[in-house]
Amino acid sequence: MTHDLSIRASDARELMDDPHADIGMLERTYERFRVVNALVSAPGRLYRRDIRPRARRGPLRILDIGAGGGDVSRMVAAKLRRDGLSAEITALDADERAIRWAAERDGGAGVRYRCAFAEELVAEGEKFDVVFSNHVLHHLTPSELQGLLQDSARLVGADGVVVHRDIARSRAAYALYGAATWLFASTLLRGSFIREDGMISIRRSYTPRELAEVAPPGWAVRFGLPSRLELRRNGDTAP
Ligand SMILES: C[S@@+](CC[C@H](N)C(=O)[O-])C[C@H]1O[C@@H](n2cnc3c(N)ncnc32)[C@H](O)[C@@H]1O
């Protein structure tokens, strides 16, 4: 089946977002996010540019919104520990299936796992130095997206930064992801939603221009390789 990648497929739904999704498939998907994120999400770039320089100035509070299996939070915790730095990291997800799975696999990383929406943390008056998300924006409806941007701007402290990281939709990304995951469909990715949901996610994701059009003032869009988007905001910009 061919899809028109020139239009955002906002009505498509990832299988993992189904509350009745097969739990075995879902948990294998959380497990495989670690491989996918290591290959495409460049967590090291987020760490080197936005986290490590701040951590060198003192202990940090970091919030990972829509943390899923929690692997990006645990990767950040491992990098901080390797560099002799410290941070309190909260992995937040609205889906209790994800939080339960992630919390059981912390493996000594020391990440805090919490099932909640970001707005609950806003109501509690929480503040963080670095607020980030990975592969969450494209899951959201237009009003959920605006809510997430408003909440994350309120959750960041004056010298902090918000970085929402996601896929940039393109024909090339769709074709490459399709080919790469086809090779591993019957081995590494078997019994997970990684291949199917990844293809849907690329169709649902934004182009840099589309994201810039829906972002409120104060947010900046950056494009990066391979087919990555960042929506950024400094903490000293009034929400
Ligand atoms: C594709 S997963 C990405 C997980 C992880 N960030 C990663 O990069 O592997 C998207 C996650 O966002 C969560 N999510 C979606 N909307 C959310 C919201 N409004 N607040 C918190 N989490 C949300 C989902 O439950 C899901 O676990």
Coordinates of C-alpha atoms and ligand atoms in Angstrom, one line a residue:
M1 CA 0.0 0.0 0.0
T2 CA 1.3 3.5 -0.9
H3 CA 0.8 6.5 1.3
D4 CA 0.9 10.2 0.4
L5 CA 3.7 11.5 2.6
S6 CA 3.1 15.1 1.5
I7 CA 0.1 15.2 4.0
R8 CA 0.3 14.5 7.7
A9 CA -1.7 11.4 8.5
S10 CA -3.2 12.9 11.6
D11 CA -6.0 10.3 11.7
A12 CA -3.7 7.2 11.7
R13 CA -3.3 5.6 15.1
E14 CA -0.3 3.7 16.4
L15 CA -1.2 0.2 17.6
M16 CA 0.6 0.7 20.9
D17 CA -1.8 3.5 21.8
D18 CA -4.7 1.0 21.8
P19 CA -5.6 0.4 25.5
H20 CA -6.5 -3.2 24.5
A21 CA -3.2 -3.8 22.6
D22 CA -1.6 -7.3 23.2
I23 CA 0.5 -6.8 26.3
G24 CA 3.2 -9.2 25.1
M25 CA 3.6 -7.2 21.9
L26 CA 3.5 -3.9 23.8
E27 CA 6.2 -5.0 26.2
R28 CA 8.4 -6.2 23.4
T29 CA 7.9 -2.8 21.8
Y30 CA 9.1 -1.0 25.0
E31 CA 12.1 -3.4 25.0
R32 CA 13.0 -2.7 21.4
F33 CA 12.7 1.1 21.8
R34 CA 16.2 0.9 23.3
V35 CA 17.7 -0.3 20.0
V36 CA 15.6 2.1 17.9
N37 CA 16.5 5.1 20.1
A38 CA 20.2 4.2 20.2
L39 CA 20.2 4.1 16.3
V40 CA 18.0 7.1 15.4
S41 CA 17.3 9.4 18.4
A42 CA 20.9 10.5 19.1
P43 CA 20.5 10.6 22.9
G44 CA 24.2 11.5 23.1
R45 CA 23.6 14.7 21.3
L46 CA 20.9 15.8 23.8
Y47 CA 23.2 14.8 26.6
R48 CA 26.3 16.7 25.3
R49 CA 24.5 19.8 24.2
D50 CA 21.7 20.4 26.7
I51 CA 22.4 18.2 29.8
R52 CA 26.1 17.9 30.5
P53 CA 27.0 21.6 30.4
R54 CA 24.2 22.3 32.9
A55 CA 25.1 19.3 35.1
R56 CA 28.7 20.7 35.3
R57 CA 27.2 23.8 37.1
G58 CA 25.5 21.7 39.7
P59 CA 22.9 18.9 40.3
L60 CA 20.1 19.0 37.9
R61 CA 16.4 18.0 37.8
I62 CA 15.5 16.4 34.4
L63 CA 12.0 15.5 33.2
D64 CA 11.4 13.0 30.3
I65 CA 7.8 13.4 29.2
G66 CA 6.2 10.3 27.5
A67 CA 9.2 8.2 28.5
G68 CA 7.7 4.9 27.3
G69 CA 10.1 2.1 28.3
G70 CA 12.4 4.7 30.0
D71 CA 15.5 3.8 28.0
V72 CA 16.4 7.4 27.1
S73 CA 16.2 8.4 30.8
R74 CA 18.4 5.5 31.7
M75 CA 20.9 6.3 28.9
V76 CA 21.2 9.9 30.3
A77 CA 21.6 8.5 33.8
A78 CA 24.4 6.2 32.7
K79 CA 26.2 9.1 30.8
L80 CA 26.0 11.4 33.9
R81 CA 27.4 8.6 36.1
R82 CA 30.2 8.0 33.6
D83 CA 31.1 11.7 33.7
G84 CA 30.9 11.9 37.5
L85 CA 27.9 14.2 37.4
S86 CA 24.5 13.8 39.0
A87 CA 20.8 14.6 38.3
E88 CA 17.4 13.6 39.6
I89 CA 15.7 12.2 36.5
T90 CA 11.9 11.7 36.4
A91 CA 10.5 9.5 33.6
L92 CA 6.8 10.4 33.1
D93 CA 4.3 8.6 31.0
A94 CA 0.5 8.8 30.9
D95 CA 0.2 5.1 30.2
E96 CA 0.6 3.0 33.3
R97 CA 1.5 -0.1 31.3
A98 CA 4.7 1.8 30.2
I99 CA 5.6 3.1 33.7
R100 CA 5.1 -0.3 35.3
W101 CA 7.3 -2.0 32.6
A102 CA 10.0 0.7 32.9
A103 CA 10.1 0.9 36.7
E104 CA 10.7 -2.9 36.8
R105 CA 13.7 -2.5 34.6
D106 CA 15.5 0.5 36.2
G107 CA 18.5 -1.7 36.9
G108 CA 20.1 0.6 39.4
A109 CA 19.9 3.7 37.1
G110 CA 18.1 5.6 39.9
V111 CA 15.4 7.1 37.6
R112 CA 12.1 8.0 39.2
Y113 CA 9.1 6.7 37.2
R114 CA 5.7 8.3 37.4
C115 CA 2.4 7.7 35.7
A116 CA 0.9 11.2 35.2
F117 CA 0.2 13.9 32.7
A118 CA 2.6 16.9 32.7
E119 CA -0.3 19.2 33.8
E120 CA -0.3 17.4 37.2
L121 CA 3.3 18.3 37.8
V122 CA 2.5 21.9 36.8
A123 CA -0.3 21.9 39.4
E124 CA 2.2 20.7 42.0
G125 CA 4.5 23.6 41.2
E126 CA 7.4 21.3 40.0
K127 CA 10.4 22.9 38.2
F128 CA 13.1 21.2 36.1
D129 CA 16.3 22.3 34.5
V130 CA 15.9 20.2 31.4
V131 CA 12.5 19.0 30.1
F132 CA 12.5 16.8 27.1
S133 CA 10.4 14.3 25.2
N134 CA 11.3 11.8 22.4
H135 CA 8.8 10.6 19.8
V136 CA 5.8 12.0 21.6
L137 CA 4.7 15.1 19.6
H138 CA 3.3 13.2 16.7
H139 CA 1.1 11.1 19.0
L140 CA -0.8 14.1 20.1
T141 CA -4.0 15.8 18.9
P142 CA -3.7 19.6 18.1
S143 CA -5.1 20.5 21.5
E144 CA -2.9 17.9 23.4
L145 CA 0.1 19.3 21.6
Q146 CA -0.7 22.9 22.6
G147 CA -1.3 21.6 26.2
L148 CA 2.0 19.8 26.3
L149 CA 3.9 22.8 25.0
Q150 CA 2.3 25.1 27.6
D151 CA 2.9 22.6 30.4
S152 CA 6.5 22.0 29.5
A153 CA 7.2 25.8 29.3
R154 CA 5.8 26.1 32.8
L155 CA 7.8 23.2 34.1
V156 CA 11.2 24.6 33.1
G157 CA 13.2 26.8 35.4
A158 CA 14.7 30.2 34.4
D159 CA 18.1 28.9 33.1
G160 CA 16.7 25.6 31.8
V161 CA 15.7 24.3 28.4
V162 CA 12.8 22.4 26.9
V163 CA 13.6 20.1 24.0
H164 CA 10.9 18.1 22.3
R165 CA 12.5 15.7 19.9
D166 CA 10.7 13.8 17.1
I167 CA 10.8 12.3 13.6
A168 CA 10.7 14.6 10.6
R169 CA 8.3 13.2 8.0
S170 CA 9.7 12.6 4.6
R171 CA 9.5 10.0 1.8
A172 CA 13.1 9.1 2.4
A173 CA 12.6 8.5 6.1
Y174 CA 9.6 6.3 5.3
A175 CA 11.4 4.3 2.6
L176 CA 14.6 3.9 4.7
Y177 CA 12.7 2.9 7.9
G178 CA 10.5 0.5 5.8
A179 CA 13.6 -1.2 4.2
A180 CA 15.6 -1.4 7.4
T181 CA 12.8 -2.8 9.6
W182 CA 11.8 -5.3 6.8
L183 CA 15.2 -6.9 7.1
F184 CA 14.7 -7.5 10.8
A185 CA 10.9 -8.1 10.8
S186 CA 11.1 -11.8 11.4
T187 CA 14.0 -11.7 13.9
L188 CA 14.8 -8.7 16.1
L189 CA 11.5 -7.0 15.6
R190 CA 9.2 -10.1 15.7
G191 CA 6.4 -9.9 18.2
S192 CA 6.6 -6.1 18.6
F193 CA 4.8 -3.1 17.1
I194 CA 8.1 -1.5 16.1
R195 CA 7.9 -1.9 12.4
E196 CA 4.2 -1.1 11.9
D197 CA 4.0 1.7 14.5
G198 CA 7.2 3.2 13.2
M199 CA 5.7 3.5 9.7
I200 CA 2.5 5.0 11.1
S201 CA 4.6 7.4 13.3
I202 CA 6.5 8.7 10.3
R203 CA 3.2 9.3 8.5
R204 CA 1.9 11.1 11.5
S205 CA 5.0 13.2 12.2
Y206 CA 5.5 16.8 11.2
T207 CA 7.8 18.4 8.6
P208 CA 9.9 21.3 10.0
R209 CA 7.6 23.9 8.4
E210 CA 4.4 22.3 9.7
L211 CA 5.8 22.1 13.3
A212 CA 6.9 25.8 13.1
E213 CA 3.4 26.8 12.0
V214 CA 1.7 25.2 15.0
A215 CA 4.4 26.1 17.6
P216 CA 3.4 29.1 19.7
P217 CA 5.8 32.2 20.0
G218 CA 9.0 31.5 21.9
W219 CA 9.6 28.0 20.4
A220 CA 12.2 27.3 17.7
V221 CA 12.3 24.3 15.3
R222 CA 15.6 22.7 14.3
F223 CA 16.1 20.0 11.7
G224 CA 18.8 17.4 12.2
L225 CA 20.0 14.1 10.6
P226 CA 18.7 11.5 10.2
S227 CA 15.2 13.0 9.6
R228 CA 15.0 14.5 13.1
L229 CA 13.1 17.5 14.5
E230 CA 13.6 19.4 17.7
L231 CA 11.2 22.0 19.1
R232 CA 13.1 24.0 21.6
R233 CA 12.5 26.7 24.1
N234 CA 14.7 28.4 26.7
G235 CA 13.4 28.6 30.3
D236 CA 13.9 32.4 30.4
T237 CA 11.2 33.0 27.7
A238 CA 7.9 33.9 29.4
P239 CA 5.1 31.2 28.5
Ligands
LIG1 C1 6.4 6.3 20.9 S1 6.3 6.3 22.6 C2 7.9 7.0 22.9 C3 8.5 6.5 24.2 C4 9.9 7.1 24.5 N1 9.9 8.5 24.7 C5 10.9 6.7 23.4 O1 11.4 7.6 22.8 O2 11.1 5.5 23.2 C6 5.2 7.6 23.1 C7 4.9 7.6 24.5 O3 4.3 8.9 24.8 C8 3.3 8.6 25.8 N2 2.4 9.7 25.7 C9 1.5 10.1 24.7 N3 0.9 11.2 25.0 C10 1.3 11.6 26.3 C11 0.9 12.6 27.1 N4 0.1 13.6 26.8 N5 1.6 12.7 28.3 C12 2.5 11.8 28.7 N6 2.8 10.7 27.9 C13 2.2 10.6 26.7 C14 2.7 7.3 25.4 O4 2.0 6.7 26.5 C15 3.9 6.5 24.9 O5 4.5 5.7 26.0

